[in-house]
Tab-separated table of C-alpha atoms in Angstrom:
chain	number	residue	atom	x	y	z
A	1	MET	CA	60.076	-57.370	70.336
A	2	LYS	CA	57.475	-57.309	68.184
A	3	VAL	CA	54.657	-54.430	68.145
A	4	SER	CA	51.316	-54.932	66.374
A	5	TRP	CA	48.044	-54.048	66.809
A	6	SER	CA	45.947	-55.575	69.285
A	7	GLU	CA	42.785	-57.588	67.863
A	8	SER	CA	40.334	-55.200	69.537
A	9	GLU	CA	42.329	-52.175	68.370
A	10	SER	CA	42.327	-53.422	64.840
A	11	GLU	CA	38.522	-54.249	64.869
A	12	VAL	CA	37.861	-50.640	65.971
A	13	SER	CA	40.221	-49.427	63.321
A	14	GLN	CA	38.455	-51.324	60.701
A	15	GLU	CA	35.078	-49.900	61.793
A	16	ASP	CA	36.784	-46.861	61.951
A	17	SER	CA	38.255	-46.911	58.545
A	18	SER	CA	34.514	-47.846	57.136
A	19	SER	CA	32.869	-45.180	59.096
A	20	SER	CA	35.527	-42.034	58.325
A	21	ASP	CA	37.078	-40.994	55.206
A	22	ASP	CA	40.461	-40.499	56.821
A	23	ASP	CA	41.431	-43.858	57.880
A	24	ASP	CA	43.513	-44.152	54.333
A	25	GLN	CA	45.854	-41.690	55.451
A	26	HIS	CA	46.856	-44.027	58.457
A	27	VAL	CA	49.897	-46.620	58.005
A	28	ALA	CA	50.453	-49.482	60.685
A	29	PHE	CA	54.094	-50.449	60.560
A	30	VAL	CA	54.516	-54.022	62.317
A	31	ASP	CA	58.357	-54.781	63.528
A	32	SER	CA	59.781	-57.176	65.617
A	33	VAL	CA	62.920	-57.022	67.816
A	34	GLN	CA	64.692	-59.881	69.079
A	35	PRO	CA	68.272	-60.291	70.909
A	36	VAL	CA	71.179	-60.234	68.763
A	37	SER	CA	72.730	-63.538	68.884
A	38	ASP	CA	75.496	-63.064	66.563
A	39	GLU	CA	76.913	-60.692	63.863
A	40	SER	CA	75.315	-62.857	60.944
A	41	ASP	CA	71.938	-62.475	62.251
A	42	PHE	CA	72.416	-58.743	62.846
A	43	GLU	CA	73.400	-58.351	59.198
A	44	SER	CA	70.626	-60.442	58.011
A	45	ASN	CA	68.077	-58.335	60.329
A	46	ASP	CA	69.346	-55.029	58.878
A	47	LEU	CA	69.119	-56.312	55.077
A	48	SER	CA	65.606	-57.240	56.028
A	49	HIS	CA	64.522	-54.083	57.616
A	50	GLU	CA	66.087	-52.027	54.695
A	51	SER	CA	64.053	-54.397	52.193
A	52	LEU	CA	61.108	-54.012	54.220
A	53	GLY	CA	61.058	-50.402	54.008
A	54	ARG	CA	61.710	-49.892	50.562
A	55	LYS	CA	58.753	-52.278	49.920
A	56	TYR	CA	56.734	-49.891	52.279
A	57	ASP	CA	57.668	-46.903	50.795
A	58	CYS	CA	56.762	-48.396	47.594
A	59	LEU	CA	53.337	-49.248	48.805
A	60	PHE	CA	52.886	-45.969	50.296
A	61	LYS	CA	53.793	-44.120	46.819
A	62	GLU	CA	51.499	-46.607	44.947
A	63	THR	CA	48.616	-46.069	47.704
A	64	LEU	CA	49.009	-42.344	46.980
A	65	SER	CA	49.056	-42.962	43.390
A	66	LEU	CA	45.765	-44.932	43.747
A	67	LYS	CA	44.350	-42.202	45.640
A	68	GLU	CA	44.843	-39.730	43.196
A	69	GLU	CA	43.602	-41.828	40.158
A	70	SER	CA	40.436	-42.353	42.456
A	71	LEU	CA	40.152	-38.793	42.866
A	72	LYS	CA	40.506	-38.327	39.049
A	73	LEU	CA	37.865	-41.099	38.398
A	74	GLU	CA	35.227	-39.209	40.957
A	75	ALA	CA	35.783	-36.131	39.109
A	76	ASN	CA	35.492	-37.815	35.623
A	77	ASN	CA	32.332	-39.424	36.981
A	78	HIS	CA	30.559	-36.068	38.209
A	79	GLU	CA	31.203	-34.842	34.639
A	80	LEU	CA	29.841	-37.621	33.011
A	81	GLN	CA	26.653	-37.297	35.322
A	82	HIS	CA	26.211	-33.813	34.601
A	83	GLU	CA	26.624	-34.712	30.661
A	84	ILE	CA	24.068	-37.657	31.154
A	85	ILE	CA	21.621	-34.940	32.664
A	86	ILE	CA	22.401	-32.412	29.870
A	87	LEU	CA	21.811	-35.510	27.291
A	88	LYS	CA	18.357	-36.140	28.751
A	89	GLU	CA	17.336	-32.615	28.739
A	90	THR	CA	18.599	-32.354	24.954
A	91	LYS	CA	16.679	-35.704	24.301
A	92	LYS	CA	13.376	-34.219	25.784
A	93	GLU	CA	13.621	-30.874	23.787
A	94	LEU	CA	14.330	-33.217	20.728
A	95	SER	CA	11.497	-35.651	21.334
A	96	ASP	CA	9.285	-32.276	21.845
A	97	LYS	CA	10.545	-30.973	18.601
A	98	PHE	CA	9.960	-34.402	16.936
A	99	VAL	CA	6.180	-34.240	17.963
A	100	SER	CA	5.699	-30.638	16.528
A	101	LEU	CA	7.311	-31.560	13.291
A	102	GLU	CA	4.937	-34.686	13.070
A	103	LYS	CA	2.164	-32.254	13.552
A	104	GLU	CA	3.413	-30.008	10.873
A	105	PHE	CA	3.896	-32.803	8.488
A	106	VAL	CA	0.528	-33.718	9.002
A	107	ALA	CA	-0.756	-30.223	8.031
A	108	LEU	CA	1.642	-30.057	5.048
A	109	VAL	CA	0.576	-33.254	3.936
A	110	SER	CA	-3.259	-31.847	3.900
A	111	ILE	CA	-2.164	-28.741	2.168
A	112	ARG	CA	-0.446	-30.806	-0.220
A	113	SER	CA	-3.573	-32.641	-0.828
A	114	ASN	CA	-5.680	-29.424	-1.377
A	115	LEU	CA	-3.261	-28.232	-3.609
A	116	GLU	CA	-3.090	-31.305	-5.910
A	117	ASN	CA	-7.195	-30.979	-5.891
A	118	GLN	CA	-6.783	-27.204	-7.112
A	119	VAL	CA	-4.359	-28.114	-9.695
A	120	ASN	CA	-6.282	-30.916	-11.060
A	121	VAL	CA	-9.512	-28.152	-10.888
A	122	LEU	CA	-7.383	-25.919	-12.953
A	123	LYS	CA	-5.945	-28.551	-15.456
A	124	GLU	CA	-9.456	-29.341	-16.175
A	125	SER	CA	-10.313	-25.666	-16.767
A	126	ASN	CA	-7.311	-25.138	-18.715
A	127	ILE	CA	-8.355	-27.920	-20.788
A	128	GLY	CA	-11.903	-26.499	-21.696
A	129	PHE	CA	-10.221	-23.066	-22.074
A	130	GLN	CA	-7.939	-24.492	-24.760
A	131	ASN	CA	-10.819	-26.299	-26.650
A	132	SER	CA	-12.871	-22.939	-26.677
A	133	ASN	CA	-9.812	-21.265	-27.988
A	134	LYS	CA	-9.570	-23.791	-30.926
A	135	GLN	CA	-12.839	-23.062	-31.519
A	136	LEU	CA	-12.655	-19.188	-31.623
A	137	LEU	CA	-9.641	-19.444	-34.042
A	138	GLY	CA	-11.782	-21.665	-36.366
A	139	GLU	CA	-14.315	-18.981	-36.377
A	140	LEU	CA	-11.887	-16.173	-36.675
A	141	ASN	CA	-10.275	-18.030	-39.853
A	142	GLU	CA	-13.809	-18.342	-41.284
A	143	ALA	CA	-14.467	-14.486	-40.690
A	144	LYS	CA	-11.203	-13.816	-42.619
A	145	SER	CA	-11.707	-15.714	-45.182
A	146	LYS	CA	-15.281	-13.749	-45.494
A	147	VAL	CA	-13.579	-10.689	-45.210
A	148	ILE	CA	-11.014	-11.032	-47.556
A	149	SER	CA	-13.579	-12.323	-50.183
A	150	MET	CA	-15.893	-9.176	-49.650
A	151	THR	CA	-12.645	-6.613	-49.886
A	152	ILE	CA	-11.216	-5.312	-53.176
A	153	GLY	CA	-7.520	-5.003	-53.777
A	154	ALA	CA	-5.849	-1.674	-53.447
A	155	SER	CA	-4.564	-1.878	-57.051
A	156	LYS	CA	-8.040	-2.544	-58.579
A	157	ILE	CA	-9.350	0.544	-56.374
A	158	ASP	CA	-6.753	2.804	-57.865
A	159	LYS	CA	-7.634	1.592	-61.338
A	160	MET	CA	-11.114	2.284	-60.964
A	161	TRP	CA	-10.415	5.689	-59.595
A	162	THR	CA	-8.077	6.516	-62.583
A	163	MET	CA	-11.083	5.530	-65.054
A	164	GLY	CA	-13.367	7.738	-63.211
A	165	LYS	CA	-14.488	11.029	-64.787
A	166	LEU	CA	-15.332	14.462	-63.317
A	167	HIS	CA	-19.113	15.356	-62.733
A	168	GLY	CA	-20.484	17.000	-65.647
A	169	ASP	CA	-18.294	15.468	-68.187
A	170	LYS	CA	-20.414	13.990	-70.798
A	171	GLY	CA	-17.793	13.125	-73.391
A	172	GLY	CA	-17.951	9.716	-75.052
A	173	HIS	CA	-18.413	7.777	-78.054
A	174	GLY	CA	-20.198	9.753	-80.681
A	175	PHE	CA	-21.086	12.657	-78.461
A	176	ASN	CA	-20.492	16.014	-79.860
A	177	HIS	CA	-20.155	18.849	-77.504
A	178	PHE	CA	-21.094	21.563	-80.188
A	179	ASP	CA	-24.309	20.007	-81.091
A	180	SER	CA	-25.686	19.578	-77.414
A	181	THR	CA	-27.221	23.198	-77.972
A	182	SER	CA	-29.855	21.971	-80.531
A	183	SER	CA	-33.454	22.376	-80.048
A	184	SER	CA	-34.239	18.633	-80.691
A	185	SER	CA	-34.509	16.663	-77.451
A	186	THR	CA	-34.600	13.063	-79.233
A	187	THR	CA	-31.897	10.487	-78.361
A	188	ARG	CA	-29.790	9.471	-81.615
A	189	PHE	CA	-27.716	6.409	-81.355
A	190	VAL	CA	-24.726	6.551	-83.699
A	191	LYS	CA	-22.955	3.525	-85.250
A	192	SER	CA	-19.198	3.105	-84.211
A	193	LYS	CA	-16.766	3.995	-86.772
A	194	THR	CA	-12.971	4.173	-87.090
A	195	PRO	CA	-11.564	6.979	-85.284
A	196	THR	CA	-10.408	10.075	-87.277
A	197	ILE	CA	-8.360	12.920	-86.394
A	198	ALA	CA	-10.213	16.087	-86.962
A	199	THR	CA	-8.384	19.420	-87.054
A	200	LEU	CA	-10.416	22.105	-85.028
A	201	ASP	CA	-9.650	26.003	-85.224
A	202	ALA	CA	-8.501	27.794	-82.419
A	203	GLN	CA	-11.652	29.255	-81.663
A	204	GLN	CA	-13.761	25.818	-81.791
A	205	VAL	CA	-11.463	24.435	-79.132
A	206	VAL	CA	-13.145	24.346	-75.748
A	207	LYS	CA	-11.152	24.081	-72.498
A	208	LYS	CA	-11.991	21.178	-70.603
A	209	PRO	CA	-12.009	21.563	-66.625
A	210	LYS	CA	-8.536	20.345	-65.407
A	211	PHE	CA	-8.787	17.188	-63.542
A	212	VAL	CA	-7.941	17.230	-59.916
A	213	PRO	CA	-6.815	14.005	-58.236
A	214	THR	CA	-7.532	13.091	-54.749
A	215	CYS	CA	-5.455	10.839	-52.429
A	216	HIS	CA	-7.133	7.815	-50.981
A	217	ARG	CA	-5.052	7.795	-48.157
A	218	CYS	CA	-5.466	11.272	-46.371
A	219	GLY	CA	-8.571	12.591	-48.664
A	220	LEU	CA	-6.975	15.701	-49.806
A	221	THR	CA	-6.778	17.006	-53.389
A	222	GLY	CA	-3.818	17.441	-55.433
A	223	HIS	CA	-2.110	14.342	-55.029
A	224	ILE	CA	-2.545	10.538	-55.255
A	225	ARG	CA	-2.126	7.754	-52.955
A	226	PRO	CA	1.614	6.472	-54.288
A	227	VAL	CA	3.030	9.997	-53.678
A	228	CYS	CA	1.386	10.711	-50.376
A	229	HIS	CA	3.661	11.233	-47.602
A	230	MET	CA	1.121	9.955	-44.641
A	231	TYR	CA	0.931	6.731	-46.924
A	232	LYS	CA	5.036	6.503	-47.424
A	233	LYS	CA	5.117	6.974	-43.419
A	234	ASP	CA	2.552	4.175	-42.886
A	235	LYS	CA	4.751	1.844	-45.543
A	236	THR	CA	8.168	2.593	-43.627
A	237	ARG	CA	6.474	2.038	-40.218
A	238	LYS	CA	4.790	-1.338	-41.355
A	239	LEU	CA	7.963	-2.461	-42.682
A	240	SER	CA	10.163	-1.527	-39.580
A	241	SER	CA	7.530	-3.154	-37.129
A	242	LYS	CA	7.600	-6.198	-39.280
A	243	SER	CA	11.261	-6.558	-38.891
A	244	LYS	CA	11.241	-5.916	-34.996
A	245	ARG	CA	8.019	-7.905	-34.117
A	246	ASN	CA	6.444	-11.001	-35.066
A	247	PRO	CA	3.976	-11.218	-37.513
A	248	ARG	CA	0.339	-9.977	-36.281
A	249	SER	CA	-2.059	-12.229	-35.169
A	250	LEU	CA	-5.216	-13.230	-36.933
A	251	GLN	CA	-7.226	-10.709	-34.572
A	252	ASP	CA	-5.060	-7.726	-35.410
A	253	GLN	CA	-5.209	-8.972	-39.330
A	254	VAL	CA	-9.080	-9.096	-39.424
A	255	ASP	CA	-9.132	-5.461	-37.600
A	256	HIS	CA	-6.773	-3.953	-39.953
A	257	LEU	CA	-8.612	-5.322	-42.938
A	258	LEU	CA	-11.923	-3.797	-41.509
A	259	ASN	CA	-10.303	-0.799	-40.943
A	260	GLU	CA	-9.265	-0.706	-44.550
A	261	VAL	CA	-12.639	-1.249	-45.785
A	262	THR	CA	-14.269	1.380	-43.768
A	263	LYS	CA	-11.450	3.631	-45.215
A	264	ILE	CA	-12.269	2.731	-48.734
A	265	ALA	CA	-16.071	3.191	-47.909
A	266	LYS	CA	-15.228	6.366	-46.661
A	267	LEU	CA	-13.326	7.353	-49.842
A	268	VAL	CA	-16.175	6.119	-52.156
A	269	SER	CA	-18.768	8.272	-50.524
A	270	LEU	CA	-16.608	11.472	-50.683
A	271	LYS	CA	-17.657	13.860	-53.577
A	272	MET	CA	-15.027	14.706	-56.060
A	273	SER	CA	-14.891	18.413	-55.431
A	274	SER	CA	-12.528	21.093	-53.409
A	275	HIS	CA	-15.488	22.065	-51.376
A	276	ILE	CA	-14.682	21.850	-47.992
A	277	VAL	CA	-17.742	21.412	-45.720
A	278	PRO	CA	-17.574	23.610	-42.462
A	279	LYS	CA	-17.642	21.738	-39.299
A	280	SER	CA	-19.977	22.830	-36.375
A	281	THR	CA	-18.037	24.034	-33.260
A	282	TRP	CA	-19.430	24.778	-29.710
A	283	VAL	CA	-19.151	28.645	-28.754
A	284	ALA	CA	-19.742	29.751	-25.618
A	285	LYS	CA	-22.682	32.196	-25.593
A	286	GLY	CA	-21.502	34.017	-22.444
A	287	HIS	CA	-19.005	34.134	-19.455
A	288	THR	CA	-21.715	33.647	-16.564
A	289	LYS	CA	-20.300	32.209	-13.503
A	290	CYS	CA	-21.922	30.448	-10.755
A	291	LEU	CA	-21.009	31.239	-7.220
A	292	VAL	CA	-21.471	29.289	-4.187
A	293	VAL	CA	-22.030	31.222	-0.974
A	294	LEU	CA	-21.640	29.443	2.335
A	295	ASN	CA	-23.609	30.686	5.370
A	296	ALA	CA	-22.714	30.056	9.005
A	297	PHE	CA	-25.848	29.565	10.512
A	298	VAL	CA	-24.215	29.586	14.048
A	299	ALA	CA	-23.212	32.718	15.175
A	300	SER	CA	-20.076	33.219	17.533
A	301	ASN	CA	-21.446	34.142	20.917
A	302	THR	CA	-18.867	35.859	23.177
A	303	ASN	CA	-20.523	34.539	26.542
A	304	SER	CA	-19.966	30.760	25.583
A	305	TRP	CA	-16.768	29.038	26.725
A	306	TYR	CA	-15.381	25.767	25.047
A	307	PHE	CA	-13.728	23.072	26.604
A	308	ASP	CA	-10.395	22.707	24.917
A	309	SER	CA	-8.091	19.801	25.843
A	310	GLY	CA	-5.320	20.979	23.611
A	311	CYS	CA	-5.104	24.557	24.784
A	312	SER	CA	-2.153	25.362	27.138
A	313	LYS	CA	-3.896	28.182	29.124
A	314	HIS	CA	-7.587	29.608	29.890
A	315	MET	CA	-7.853	32.153	26.716
A	316	SER	CA	-10.455	34.865	25.857
A	317	GLY	CA	-10.211	37.969	23.540
A	318	ASP	CA	-13.166	39.838	25.373
A	319	LYS	CA	-12.042	41.971	28.237
A	320	SER	CA	-15.780	42.431	29.532
A	321	VAL	CA	-15.724	38.602	30.869
A	322	PHE	CA	-12.765	39.438	33.412
A	323	SER	CA	-13.572	40.057	36.828
A	324	SER	CA	-10.360	41.564	37.246
A	325	LEU	CA	-7.465	42.128	34.636
A	326	ASN	CA	-3.920	42.902	34.853
A	327	PRO	CA	-1.524	44.156	32.060
A	328	PHE	CA	0.671	41.273	31.152
A	329	ASP	CA	3.185	40.625	28.458
A	330	GLY	CA	3.031	36.739	27.924
A	331	GLY	CA	4.500	36.742	24.204
A	332	THR	CA	2.144	35.631	21.047
A	333	VAL	CA	-0.264	32.713	20.778
A	334	THR	CA	-0.149	30.718	17.651
A	335	PHE	CA	-3.466	29.470	15.901
A	336	GLY	CA	-3.792	26.487	14.008
A	337	GLY	CA	-3.849	28.363	10.722
A	338	GLY	CA	-0.365	29.850	11.562
A	339	HIS	CA	-1.505	33.162	12.764
A	340	LYS	CA	-0.104	34.966	15.794
A	341	SER	CA	-1.564	37.030	18.331
A	342	GLN	CA	-0.318	39.016	21.231
A	343	VAL	CA	-1.145	38.419	24.625
A	344	VAL	CA	-2.062	41.640	26.599
A	345	GLY	CA	-3.170	40.602	30.058
A	346	LYS	CA	-4.138	38.050	32.323
A	347	GLY	CA	-6.924	37.939	35.192
A	348	THR	CA	-9.648	35.891	36.732
A	349	VAL	CA	-12.933	35.087	35.127
A	350	CYS	CA	-15.957	33.683	37.350
A	351	ILE	CA	-18.172	31.126	35.204
A	352	PRO	CA	-21.201	29.665	37.180
A	353	GLY	CA	-20.991	26.041	38.022
A	354	LEU	CA	-17.082	26.046	37.724
A	355	PRO	CA	-14.189	26.888	40.109
A	356	GLU	CA	-12.886	30.336	39.715
A	357	LEU	CA	-10.624	30.451	36.808
A	358	LYS	CA	-7.441	32.038	37.416
A	359	ASN	CA	-4.421	33.266	35.129
A	360	VAL	CA	-6.677	33.628	32.210
A	361	ARG	CA	-4.989	35.120	29.168
A	362	CYS	CA	-6.375	37.892	27.214
A	363	VAL	CA	-5.697	37.397	23.495
A	364	GLU	CA	-6.037	40.007	21.113
A	365	GLY	CA	-8.321	39.047	18.263
A	366	LEU	CA	-9.533	35.662	19.539
A	367	THR	CA	-13.141	35.289	18.909
A	368	SER	CA	-13.765	32.392	21.191
A	369	ASN	CA	-13.292	31.692	24.648
A	370	LEU	CA	-11.238	28.322	25.444
A	371	ILE	CA	-11.144	26.439	28.768
A	372	SER	CA	-8.001	24.411	29.154
A	373	VAL	CA	-8.857	20.967	30.548
A	374	SER	CA	-5.335	20.589	32.149
A	375	HIS	CA	-5.444	23.954	34.062
A	376	LEU	CA	-9.079	23.359	34.865
A	377	CYS	CA	-8.040	20.212	36.677
A	378	ASP	CA	-5.426	22.214	38.577
A	379	ASP	CA	-8.090	24.666	39.688
A	380	GLY	CA	-9.906	22.021	41.717
A	381	VAL	CA	-11.495	19.623	39.133
A	382	ILE	CA	-11.178	15.963	39.648
A	383	GLU	CA	-12.278	14.561	36.440
A	384	VAL	CA	-13.755	15.943	33.181
A	385	ARG	CA	-15.635	13.391	30.820
A	386	PHE	CA	-16.226	13.826	27.466
A	387	SER	CA	-19.033	11.433	25.790
A	388	LYS	CA	-20.906	11.532	22.447
A	389	HIS	CA	-23.937	13.533	23.936
A	390	GLY	CA	-21.887	15.989	26.419
A	391	CYS	CA	-19.310	16.853	28.883
A	392	LYS	CA	-19.422	16.263	32.757
A	393	ILE	CA	-17.228	18.133	35.233
A	394	ILE	CA	-16.711	16.171	38.399
A	395	GLY	CA	-15.668	17.822	41.527
A	396	LYS	CA	-13.416	16.970	44.398
A	397	SER	CA	-16.198	15.527	46.318
A	398	GLY	CA	-17.168	13.271	43.309
A	399	ASN	CA	-20.342	14.983	42.784
A	400	GLU	CA	-21.091	16.660	39.231
A	401	ILE	CA	-20.688	20.417	39.394
A	402	ALA	CA	-21.469	21.079	35.876
A	403	SER	CA	-22.436	19.725	32.679
A	404	THR	CA	-23.101	20.708	29.146
A	405	ALA	CA	-24.350	19.285	26.081
A	406	ARG	CA	-22.801	18.633	22.691
A	407	SER	CA	-23.388	21.695	20.242
A	408	ARG	CA	-24.568	21.650	16.584
A	409	ASP	CA	-20.916	22.155	15.440
A	410	ASN	CA	-19.593	19.246	17.566
A	411	CYS	CA	-17.989	21.520	20.237
A	412	TYR	CA	-18.432	21.376	24.211
A	413	CYS	CA	-19.145	24.622	25.651
A	414	ILE	CA	-20.851	26.171	28.585
A	415	ASP	CA	-22.535	29.476	29.056
A	416	GLY	CA	-20.542	31.976	30.940
A	417	VAL	CA	-23.482	34.322	31.390
A	418	ASN	CA	-24.032	35.576	34.906
A	419	ASP	CA	-27.656	35.671	36.286
A	420	ALA	CA	-27.419	39.387	37.372
A	421	LYS	CA	-26.920	40.368	33.785
A	422	GLU	CA	-29.581	40.734	31.284
A	423	VAL	CA	-29.416	39.539	27.914
A	424	VAL	CA	-31.789	40.518	25.138
A	425	GLY	CA	-31.649	38.796	21.881
A	426	ASN	CA	-33.848	37.501	18.645
A	427	ASN	CA	-34.496	33.816	18.527
A	428	VAL	CA	-34.307	32.899	14.729
A	429	VAL	CA	-35.343	29.137	14.206
A	430	ASN	CA	-34.060	27.780	10.754
A	431	LYS	CA	-36.165	24.933	9.354
A	432	THR	CA	-34.463	21.976	7.613
A	433	SER	CA	-36.451	22.572	4.568
A	434	VAL	CA	-36.076	25.983	4.077
A	435	LEU	CA	-32.441	25.569	4.444
A	436	TRP	CA	-32.199	22.712	1.832
A	437	HIS	CA	-34.135	25.018	-0.501
A	438	GLN	CA	-31.782	27.764	0.016
A	439	ARG	CA	-28.613	25.232	-0.500
A	440	LEU	CA	-30.113	24.103	-3.889
A	441	GLY	CA	-31.055	27.548	-5.050
A	442	HIS	CA	-34.515	26.942	-5.669
A	443	VAL	CA	-35.758	30.364	-7.115
A	444	ASN	CA	-39.549	30.098	-7.228
A	445	PHE	CA	-39.531	29.070	-3.185
């Protein structure tokens, strides 16, 4: 007996296998049944059935392993596709970066060219400065040689000063001090002769004025330059500076030589006397002090109310402006200068054009009346507009209920005087010219 799929069923099964995914799980077994002829045939059939079963088992296992491998390959395929997408995105980003880097490279190349041009210009200017420096050094050397040729050595100057005589000393060759009282005014020339040692009596000896040396360094009398302490200090300072630093430049040497020349000229011009010329000093003739008086031309008005956006409450120091006032301990109020005042009460105030101000604090010592903008908005005002020229107050209906101009002291204030009260005052007009004359202190004005 043989069992098999019919042709129609096999065709249908093939179509189903192509359309569905579960057909790979169906396995068709084909077997044949024949009548037993003898024992040998039966044994051979048994062997064939066992071998076929083993083969089918092996095939089934291989199909399962192939299925697992196909699933793994599909998963790997999905991962590779995902990696391909990521690589495409990175490629796009890298291409964008490459374009931006190319633009930056072009900009850097242009900057480099500009810098090279600037460097060339600076090199040319540097060459010009070097040439001018060489020219100036040549001129400086010429000036130095001229100054050296015009100056006199210190040793020669010391020798000249030691050879000098005091003022009034007329001693010389052939001059007799005792014969100077003769009445003859004629000049007699005496021939030179060998020096003779004359012995004079003690009465005939006349004391000559003592020679007082003058220092050529500090200009003081009583010592000479080699023993002057200032000269020694300068000498040690010069030696230490030469050991610590490089030799001075040509300009410094020229300046030093010029200073020495001026010192020598001053020393030559000094008179060899111990008379000290008094120096003129400035002495104050009096102790008059000039004081400045600042006048405030805007007097404080108790009826004016100032709009203050930084004030926490409505405040006033005048009890007469309150329509109703109740005692209230509200603590203290700190002013800008650090001064504190006590709150003694609170009440209501009626100002024409504004809503009734409630919970107004009465503060001792407060000279101005302050309206808190935040509490004014809580009392029925929608908006308070501040501008360069003035202040406008907008009510609930959107209409302007009050406005005020900007005062001379750069404040926004509104007059709180009631129409029923009478105010009497004097009008004072300050002209600008008068104020300037008063400020500058013109006495004859």
